[in-house]
Short mmCIF file of C-alpha atoms in Angstrom, two decimals:
data_model
loop_
_atom_site.label_atom_id
_atom_site.label_comp_id
_atom_site.label_asym_id
_atom_site.label_seq_id
_atom_site.Cartn_x
_atom_site.Cartn_y
_atom_site.Cartn_z
CA MET A 1 90.72 117.84 93.20
CA GLU A 2 87.85 115.81 91.66
CA THR A 3 85.42 117.98 89.72
CA ASN A 4 81.62 117.61 90.21
CA ARG A 5 81.36 116.06 86.81
CA GLU A 6 84.03 113.44 87.65
CA ARG A 7 82.42 112.75 90.95
CA ALA A 8 79.00 112.25 89.37
CA ARG A 9 80.51 109.82 86.84
CA THR A 10 82.24 107.93 89.67
CA VAL A 11 78.92 107.79 91.53
CA LEU A 12 77.11 106.42 88.52
CA VAL A 13 79.77 103.84 87.65
CA ALA A 14 79.65 102.70 91.34
CA GLY A 15 75.88 102.35 91.16
CA VAL A 16 76.12 100.14 87.95
CA ARG A 17 78.82 98.14 89.40
CA GLY A 18 76.78 97.68 92.54
CA LEU A 19 73.85 96.44 90.62
CA GLY A 20 75.98 93.94 88.63
CA LEU A 21 77.65 92.73 91.86
CA ALA A 22 74.03 92.31 93.41
CA ILE A 23 73.05 89.99 90.58
CA VAL A 24 76.28 88.07 90.65
CA SER A 25 76.23 87.77 94.43
CA LEU A 26 72.68 86.45 94.45
CA GLY A 27 72.64 84.35 91.32
CA GLY A 28 76.27 83.15 91.09
CA SER A 29 76.88 82.48 94.87
CA LEU A 30 73.54 80.65 95.35
CA THR A 31 74.07 78.44 92.40
CA LEU A 32 77.69 77.65 93.49
CA PHE A 33 76.59 77.02 97.06
CA VAL A 34 73.83 74.57 96.12
CA LEU A 35 76.26 72.84 93.70
CA SER A 36 78.90 72.60 96.36
CA VAL A 37 76.58 71.15 98.98
CA VAL A 38 75.04 68.60 96.61
CA SER A 39 78.62 67.63 95.36
CA LEU A 40 79.91 67.13 98.85
CA VAL A 41 76.95 65.11 99.89
CA LEU A 42 77.63 62.87 96.82
CA VAL A 43 81.32 62.22 97.84
CA PRO A 44 80.70 59.11 99.86
CA PHE A 45 78.78 57.60 96.92
CA GLY A 46 81.70 58.10 94.47
CA ILE A 47 79.91 60.70 92.24
CA GLY A 48 81.23 63.69 94.31
CA LEU A 49 84.68 62.46 93.74
CA ILE A 50 84.35 63.43 90.06
CA THR A 51 82.11 66.50 90.38
CA THR A 52 83.70 68.20 93.50
CA PRO A 53 87.08 69.30 91.97
CA TRP A 54 85.06 70.88 88.99
CA VAL A 55 82.54 72.59 91.37
CA LEU A 56 85.31 73.91 93.70
CA ALA A 57 87.14 75.14 90.65
CA GLY A 58 84.14 77.14 89.82
CA VAL A 59 83.91 78.47 93.40
CA ARG A 60 87.60 79.35 93.28
CA ALA A 61 87.16 81.27 89.88
CA HIS A 62 84.13 82.95 91.40
CA ALA A 63 86.06 84.10 94.47
CA ASP A 64 89.16 85.05 92.44
CA ARG A 65 86.98 87.11 90.26
CA ARG A 66 85.64 89.05 93.24
CA ARG A 67 89.24 89.52 94.52
CA LEU A 68 90.26 90.98 91.19
CA LEU A 69 87.17 93.37 91.15
CA ALA A 70 87.93 94.35 94.74
CA SER A 71 91.37 95.52 93.76
CA GLN A 72 90.42 97.11 90.45
CA TRP A 73 87.45 98.98 91.56
CA CYS A 74 88.12 99.84 95.22
CA GLY A 75 91.81 99.22 95.91
CA VAL A 76 90.90 96.36 98.34
CA ARG A 77 93.44 93.59 98.10
CA ILE A 78 92.36 90.03 99.02
CA PRO A 79 95.35 87.81 98.70
CA PRO A 80 94.65 84.34 97.69
CA ALA A 81 96.04 81.46 99.84
CA TYR A 82 95.21 78.22 97.93
CA ARG A 83 97.45 75.16 98.26
CA PRO A 84 98.68 74.02 94.80
CA VAL A 85 96.92 70.78 93.56
CA PRO A 86 99.33 68.13 92.57
CA PRO A 87 99.26 67.85 88.73
CA GLY A 88 97.89 64.47 87.47
CA ALA A 89 96.34 63.52 90.77
CA ARG A 90 93.68 60.95 90.86
CA PRO A 91 90.10 62.12 91.59
CA TRP A 92 90.09 60.82 95.13
CA THR A 93 93.47 62.41 95.78
CA ARG A 94 92.49 65.67 94.20
CA THR A 95 89.18 65.80 96.20
CA LEU A 96 90.95 65.21 99.53
CA HIS A 97 93.51 67.68 98.77
CA LEU A 98 91.04 70.35 97.98
CA LEU A 99 88.95 69.56 101.03
CA ARG A 100 91.95 69.75 103.34
CA ASP A 101 92.82 73.28 102.10
CA PRO A 102 91.44 75.90 104.59
CA ALA A 103 91.01 78.29 101.72
CA THR A 104 88.37 75.87 100.22
CA TRP A 105 86.21 76.11 103.34
CA ARG A 106 86.73 79.97 103.64
CA ASP A 107 85.28 80.11 100.04
CA LEU A 108 82.42 77.76 101.04
CA ARG A 109 81.63 79.88 104.09
CA TRP A 110 81.71 83.03 102.00
CA LEU A 111 79.17 81.86 99.50
CA PRO A 112 75.96 82.05 101.76
CA VAL A 113 77.17 85.35 103.28
CA ASP A 114 77.74 86.74 99.75
CA MET A 115 74.31 85.71 98.54
CA VAL A 116 72.62 87.56 101.51
CA ALA A 117 74.82 90.22 103.05
CA GLY A 118 76.93 90.55 99.92
CA PHE A 119 73.71 91.03 97.87
CA VAL A 120 72.38 93.72 100.27
CA THR A 121 75.70 95.62 100.38
CA ALA A 122 76.00 95.60 96.71
CA LEU A 123 72.40 96.62 96.17
CA VAL A 124 72.30 99.59 98.48
CA PRO A 125 74.86 101.68 96.45
CA ALA A 126 72.93 100.77 93.34
CA ALA A 127 69.58 101.68 94.99
CA LEU A 128 70.99 105.12 96.01
CA VAL A 129 71.72 105.95 92.46
CA PHE A 130 68.68 104.53 90.63
CA TYR A 131 65.81 104.55 93.28
CA PRO A 132 65.69 108.47 92.99
CA LEU A 133 64.48 108.14 89.45
CA GLU A 134 61.33 106.62 90.50
CA GLY A 135 60.68 109.49 92.90
CA LEU A 136 61.35 112.07 90.14
CA ALA A 137 59.05 110.14 87.80
CA LEU A 138 56.20 110.13 90.27
CA ALA A 139 56.65 113.87 90.75
CA PHE A 140 56.32 114.44 87.03
CA GLY A 141 53.13 112.52 86.62
CA LEU A 142 53.87 108.73 87.00
CA TRP A 143 51.42 108.88 90.13
CA ARG A 144 48.43 109.11 87.82
CA VAL A 145 49.19 105.36 86.82
CA PHE A 146 48.63 104.26 90.45
CA THR A 147 45.78 106.47 91.73
CA ASP A 148 43.25 109.04 90.64
CA GLY A 149 43.91 111.29 93.70
CA THR A 150 41.30 109.80 95.98
CA TYR A 151 43.26 107.03 97.68
CA VAL A 152 46.88 105.97 98.37
CA GLY A 153 47.89 104.11 95.30
CA TRP A 154 51.67 103.79 95.82
CA TRP A 155 54.27 104.15 98.50
CA TYR A 156 57.66 105.70 97.66
CA GLY A 157 59.90 104.97 100.58
CA PHE A 158 57.86 106.17 103.58
CA VAL A 159 55.75 108.62 101.45
CA PRO A 160 52.21 107.44 100.71
CA VAL A 161 51.50 108.77 97.08
CA SER A 162 47.82 109.68 96.67
CA GLY A 163 48.08 112.88 94.36
CA GLN A 164 50.31 115.48 92.95
CA GLY A 165 51.12 117.09 96.27
CA SER A 166 52.33 113.72 97.85
CA ALA A 167 53.99 112.91 94.45
CA LEU A 168 56.04 116.18 94.82
CA LEU A 169 57.01 114.92 98.32
CA ALA A 170 58.25 111.71 96.77
CA GLY A 171 60.15 113.68 94.23
CA LEU A 172 61.77 115.78 97.11
CA LEU A 173 62.71 112.42 98.89
CA GLY A 174 64.26 111.17 95.60
CA VAL A 175 66.36 114.39 95.33
CA GLY A 176 67.53 113.83 99.03
CA ILE A 177 68.50 110.25 98.19
CA LEU A 178 70.33 111.40 95.05
CA VAL A 179 72.18 113.87 97.17
CA ALA A 180 73.11 111.23 99.73
CA SER A 181 74.24 109.03 96.81
CA TYR A 182 76.71 111.61 95.68
CA PHE A 183 78.52 111.26 99.04
CA LEU A 184 77.83 107.65 99.94
CA THR A 185 77.75 105.41 96.98
CA PRO A 186 81.42 104.76 96.28
CA ALA A 187 82.12 104.34 100.10
CA LEU A 188 79.14 101.79 100.25
CA LEU A 189 80.53 99.85 97.33
CA ARG A 190 83.87 99.66 99.21
CA VAL A 191 81.96 98.19 102.18
CA HIS A 192 80.88 95.35 100.02
CA PHE A 193 84.48 94.37 99.20
CA LEU A 194 85.60 94.96 102.85
CA LEU A 195 82.95 92.30 103.83
CA THR A 196 84.38 90.03 101.13
CA ARG A 197 87.84 90.44 102.35
CA SER A 198 86.76 89.74 105.95
CA LEU A 199 85.64 86.19 104.81
CA LEU A 200 88.06 85.39 101.95
CA ALA A 201 91.26 86.71 103.37
CA PRO A 202 93.22 84.29 105.78
CA GLY A 203 92.37 84.96 109.33
CA GLN A 204 94.47 83.93 112.42
CA GLY A 205 97.93 82.74 111.42
CA GLU A 206 97.78 84.76 108.28
CA LEU A 207 101.47 85.19 108.21
CA ALA A 208 102.29 81.58 108.70
CA GLU A 209 99.72 80.83 105.87
CA ARG A 210 101.26 83.36 103.56
CA VAL A 211 104.69 81.85 104.28
CA ARG A 212 103.51 78.27 103.57
CA VAL A 213 101.79 79.42 100.29
CA LEU A 214 104.88 81.39 99.10
CA THR A 215 107.14 78.53 100.03
CA GLU A 216 105.07 76.11 97.98
CA THR A 217 104.96 78.59 95.13
CA ARG A 218 108.74 79.14 95.18
CA ARG A 219 109.18 75.33 95.27
CA ASP A 220 106.99 75.14 92.12
CA ALA A 221 109.21 77.92 90.59
CA VAL A 222 112.41 75.88 91.43
CA ASP A 223 110.89 72.77 89.98
CA GLY A 224 109.79 74.63 86.93
CA SER A 225 113.20 76.15 86.52
CA ALA A 226 114.85 72.64 86.94
CA ALA A 227 112.50 71.30 84.25
CA GLU A 228 113.21 74.25 81.91
CA LEU A 229 116.98 73.71 82.28
CA ARG A 230 116.56 69.95 81.48
CA ARG A 231 114.57 71.10 78.40
CA ILE A 232 117.24 73.42 77.37
CA GLU A 233 119.88 70.93 77.73
CA ARG A 234 117.84 68.38 75.74
CA ASP A 235 117.15 70.71 72.93
CA LEU A 236 120.87 71.74 72.75
CA HIS A 237 121.97 68.11 72.67
CA ASP A 238 119.43 66.92 70.16
CA GLY A 239 119.24 70.04 67.99
CA ALA A 240 121.92 72.61 67.50
CA GLN A 241 124.78 70.53 69.11
CA ALA A 242 124.08 67.65 66.76
CA ARG A 243 124.01 69.95 63.74
CA LEU A 244 127.22 71.64 64.85
CA VAL A 245 128.98 68.21 65.25
CA ALA A 246 127.73 67.15 61.84
CA MET A 247 128.86 70.33 60.31
CA GLY A 248 132.33 69.87 61.81
CA MET A 249 132.58 66.38 60.38
CA ASP A 250 131.55 67.81 56.99
CA LEU A 251 134.21 70.47 57.21
CA GLY A 252 136.81 67.71 57.95
CA THR A 253 135.63 65.77 54.94
CA ILE A 254 135.73 68.97 52.79
CA GLU A 255 139.28 69.60 53.87
CA ALA A 256 140.31 66.02 52.67
CA LEU A 257 138.45 66.29 49.45
CA LEU A 258 139.25 69.86 48.53
CA GLU A 259 142.19 68.96 46.13
CA LYS A 260 140.92 65.41 45.04
CA ASN A 261 137.23 66.02 44.38
CA PRO A 262 136.46 69.83 44.32
CA ALA A 263 132.90 69.09 42.98
CA LYS A 264 132.07 66.85 46.08
CA ALA A 265 133.76 69.35 48.45
CA ARG A 266 131.54 72.17 47.08
CA GLU A 267 128.45 69.88 47.62
CA LEU A 268 129.45 69.14 51.28
CA LEU A 269 130.28 72.82 51.72
CA ALA A 270 126.81 73.83 50.70
CA ARG A 271 125.45 71.30 53.11
CA ALA A 272 127.53 72.67 55.97
CA ARG A 273 126.32 76.15 55.20
CA GLN A 274 122.70 74.93 55.27
CA SER A 275 123.40 73.10 58.69
CA SER A 276 124.99 76.21 60.08
CA ALA A 277 121.90 78.35 59.24
CA GLU A 278 119.56 75.76 60.71
CA ALA A 279 121.62 75.55 63.81
CA LEU A 280 121.55 79.30 64.12
CA ASP A 281 117.79 79.31 63.73
CA GLU A 282 117.43 76.62 66.47
CA LEU A 283 119.65 78.61 68.76
CA ARG A 284 117.64 81.75 68.11
CA ASP A 285 114.25 79.87 68.88
CA LEU A 286 116.02 78.49 72.13
CA VAL A 287 117.05 81.91 73.25
CA ARG A 288 113.67 83.32 72.45
CA GLY A 289 112.08 80.57 74.61
CA ILE A 290 114.47 81.47 77.50
CA HIS A 291 114.03 85.31 77.38
CA PRO A 292 113.01 86.95 74.13
CA PRO A 293 115.45 89.61 72.98
CA VAL A 294 112.61 92.04 72.28
CA LEU A 295 111.43 91.73 75.90
CA ALA A 296 114.89 92.70 77.21
CA GLU A 297 115.32 95.45 74.68
CA ARG A 298 111.89 97.14 74.38
CA GLY A 299 109.72 95.87 77.21
CA LEU A 300 106.60 93.91 77.83
CA GLY A 301 104.36 95.83 75.64
CA ASP A 302 106.29 95.37 72.49
CA ALA A 303 107.29 91.86 73.38
CA VAL A 304 103.54 90.92 73.61
CA ARG A 305 102.85 92.81 70.33
CA ALA A 306 105.62 90.71 68.61
CA LEU A 307 104.08 87.60 70.11
CA ALA A 308 100.66 88.54 68.80
CA LEU A 309 102.02 88.96 65.26
CA ARG A 310 103.06 85.35 65.36
CA MET A 311 99.62 84.09 66.36
CA PRO A 312 97.56 82.28 63.66
CA VAL A 313 94.48 84.14 64.99
CA PRO A 314 94.16 87.89 64.58
CA THR A 315 95.29 89.34 67.98
CA GLU A 316 94.96 93.03 69.11
CA VAL A 317 97.21 94.31 71.89
CA SER A 318 96.46 97.44 73.92
CA ALA A 319 99.28 98.34 76.46
CA GLU A 320 99.29 101.38 78.87
CA LEU A 321 102.07 100.77 81.19
CA GLY A 322 102.86 104.44 82.01
CA GLY A 323 106.24 104.44 80.34
CA GLY A 324 107.88 102.48 83.11
CA ARG A 325 109.17 98.85 83.32
CA ALA A 326 108.70 96.14 85.94
CA ASP A 327 111.60 94.02 87.20
CA ALA A 328 112.96 91.56 84.62
CA PRO A 329 111.55 88.42 86.37
CA VAL A 330 108.01 89.99 86.59
CA GLU A 331 108.18 90.90 82.91
CA SER A 332 109.25 87.52 81.97
CA ALA A 333 106.49 85.84 84.12
CA ALA A 334 103.93 88.07 82.55
CA TYR A 335 105.21 87.45 79.01
CA PHE A 336 105.21 83.68 79.25
CA ALA A 337 101.80 83.70 81.11
CA VAL A 338 100.36 85.61 78.27
CA SER A 339 102.02 83.32 75.71
CA GLU A 340 100.55 80.28 77.44
CA VAL A 341 97.03 81.84 77.60
CA LEU A 342 97.26 82.81 73.89
CA THR A 343 98.34 79.38 72.89
CA ASN A 344 95.45 77.82 74.97
CA ALA A 345 93.05 80.12 73.15
CA VAL A 346 94.34 79.21 69.73
CA LYS A 347 94.41 75.45 70.44
CA HIS A 348 91.12 75.02 72.35
CA SER A 349 88.70 77.92 72.15
CA GLY A 350 87.95 78.00 68.36
CA ALA A 351 88.20 81.75 68.44
CA ASP A 352 88.64 83.87 65.35
CA ARG A 353 89.73 86.97 67.35
CA ILE A 354 91.63 87.69 70.55
CA TRP A 355 92.12 90.84 72.44
CA VAL A 356 95.01 91.57 75.03
CA ASP A 357 94.84 94.54 77.36
CA MET A 358 97.79 95.40 79.63
CA ARG A 359 97.66 98.17 82.19
CA TYR A 360 99.58 99.17 85.33
CA VAL A 361 96.96 100.37 87.94
CA ASP A 362 97.11 100.82 91.71
CA GLY A 363 100.59 99.13 92.13
CA ALA A 364 99.83 96.05 89.99
CA LEU A 365 100.24 94.94 86.42
CA ARG A 366 96.99 93.81 85.10
CA VAL A 367 96.66 91.72 81.76
CA SER A 368 93.42 90.54 80.37
CA VAL A 369 93.26 88.09 77.44
CA THR A 370 89.77 87.85 75.82
CA ASP A 371 88.75 85.57 72.96
CA ASN A 372 85.38 85.14 71.25
CA GLY A 373 85.55 81.31 71.33
CA ARG A 374 83.30 78.63 72.71
CA GLY A 375 84.12 79.20 76.34
CA GLY A 376 84.23 76.51 78.99
CA ALA A 377 87.76 77.10 80.12
CA VAL A 378 88.67 76.25 83.79
CA VAL A 379 91.71 76.32 85.94
CA GLY A 380 92.72 72.91 87.13
CA GLY A 381 92.58 69.36 85.81
CA GLY A 382 95.95 69.64 84.40
CA SER A 383 95.15 72.57 82.07
CA GLY A 384 97.62 75.08 80.84
CA LEU A 385 95.91 77.65 83.12
CA SER A 386 97.10 75.75 86.21
CA GLY A 387 100.71 76.33 85.12
CA VAL A 388 99.89 79.92 84.53
CA GLU A 389 98.44 80.19 88.01
CA ARG A 390 101.51 78.58 89.61
CA ARG A 391 103.76 80.98 87.59
CA LEU A 392 101.83 84.06 88.96
CA GLY A 393 101.74 82.60 92.38
CA THR A 394 105.40 82.89 92.50
CA PHE A 395 105.06 86.61 92.40
CA ASP A 396 101.89 86.74 94.72
CA GLY A 397 99.89 87.23 91.61
CA VAL A 398 96.24 86.38 90.95
CA LEU A 399 94.68 84.60 88.00
CA ALA A 400 90.82 84.85 87.31
CA VAL A 401 88.94 83.13 84.62
CA SER A 402 85.46 83.91 83.28
CA SER A 403 84.49 81.49 80.59
CA PRO A 404 80.74 80.66 80.34
CA ALA A 405 79.62 78.01 77.84
CA GLY A 406 79.39 79.63 74.56
CA GLY A 407 81.99 82.29 75.38
CA PRO A 408 83.56 84.68 75.45
CA THR A 409 86.42 83.73 77.58
CA MET A 410 88.31 86.36 79.65
CA VAL A 411 91.50 85.45 81.54
CA THR A 412 92.72 88.12 83.84
CA MET A 413 96.08 88.20 85.54
CA GLU A 414 97.38 90.55 88.25
CA ILE A 415 100.86 90.84 89.53
CA PRO A 416 101.93 93.26 92.25
CA CYS A 417 105.02 95.08 91.20
CA VAL A 418 106.64 98.55 91.00
CA LEU A 419 107.53 100.14 87.77
CA SER A 420 110.98 101.78 87.40
#
C-alpha cells in the first residue's frame, strides 16, 4: 500500500513532469512542425533534399524521447515502426525513403496535436499541483497587492477577490483543487501519454506493420552477423593465423639449427615465443570482440564496468539490475550498443566525463549514456547511432537521443526483456 507521503511525492513529481512536458510540447513540437513544413515546401527547389532528412531526424528523436518518457513515467508503451534508412543513401533517395515511411507522417500529424492538445493535457496535472499555491497565498494576504478591499482586484478561478473574506474563499478553493490533485494528477499525466500513443502508435494493420518492421530488423541482424563473420575470418587470416604459420616455420628452422647453430636456434626460439604471445593476445582481443568473457561470466553490469575502465575518458557506471540477468543475446546487444555509444562519445563529443546508468524497470532494460561534451549528436546520416538503433530494433528496442548544441548529450536505450 502506498503511504500518504509516498502518494504526495508521486503527485508532486507528476506535476513537475507535466509542467516540463507542457513546455516541451508547446516549444519543441511547434518549432519542429514549422521546420518540417518549411523543409518540405523547399523540397522541389532542392534545398529541402538536404534539410528534410535532418529535420525529420529531429522529429523522430523528439517522438522517441516521448515514447521513452511514456514508458518510464506511466508504463505506456508506444512501439516505434520506422523503416530503416539505407546507409550511404544519396540525399534524394534518403528524403524519398523517409517520406514514403507511414511512421514519418504519423510523427508529422502528431506535432500539431501535441503542441495544442498535448500541451493542455500536460499543463492540467501541473496546474492541479501548483495553482492551489496562488489561492493559499491570496488567503494569507497576497490579495492586498491587487485591491484595497473596495473593488474586485483579482480573480482566482471563479472567485472574485476583493478583500480578506473573498481571499479566504480563494484559499478554500485552492485547498479543494489541491485535494483533487492528490487523486487526479498521476492519472491525468497518463492521459497525455495515452493521447500520444493514439497518434504515434501504428493504427490499422498494426500487426502487418510490426511484422514488416521486425522482418527488416531481423534482416539487418542477419546482414550484420554475416559482416561480423567476414571480419572474424579476415582477422584470423591476417592476424593470428599468419603469426602461427610463421611460428611453425620458425620452429622447423629451429629444429634444423639446434645442433649446427645453437645461438641462432635460441634467437629464433625467442622470436617464436614472442609470436606465440602476440597471437594469443590477438585471439583474446578477437574473442572479446565476439562475446567478452566477463559478460558471460559476471553479467552486463560488470562487463560495462570493465569496458568503462578501458575508456580514455573517466566513465562512471551505475547498475541496478535487480540481481537477475537477461538472455545472452539481449545482454550482448546491450553491451555492444553501450560500447558503440561510448566510442562515439570519446571520438566526437570532446567530453571529459561520461556517466552510464543501467536499470531494469517495468519489464525493460534501460541504459542511459550521458556525456558533458559539445552536443549535436543525431541519429542517421551514417552515424554510429544508426547502427545502434538497428541493433536494438532486432529486439524491439528503442533509442532516444537528446543532444542540444553545447551539450550535454544523453543517449537512452530501452530493450524489453525478462530477467532470470
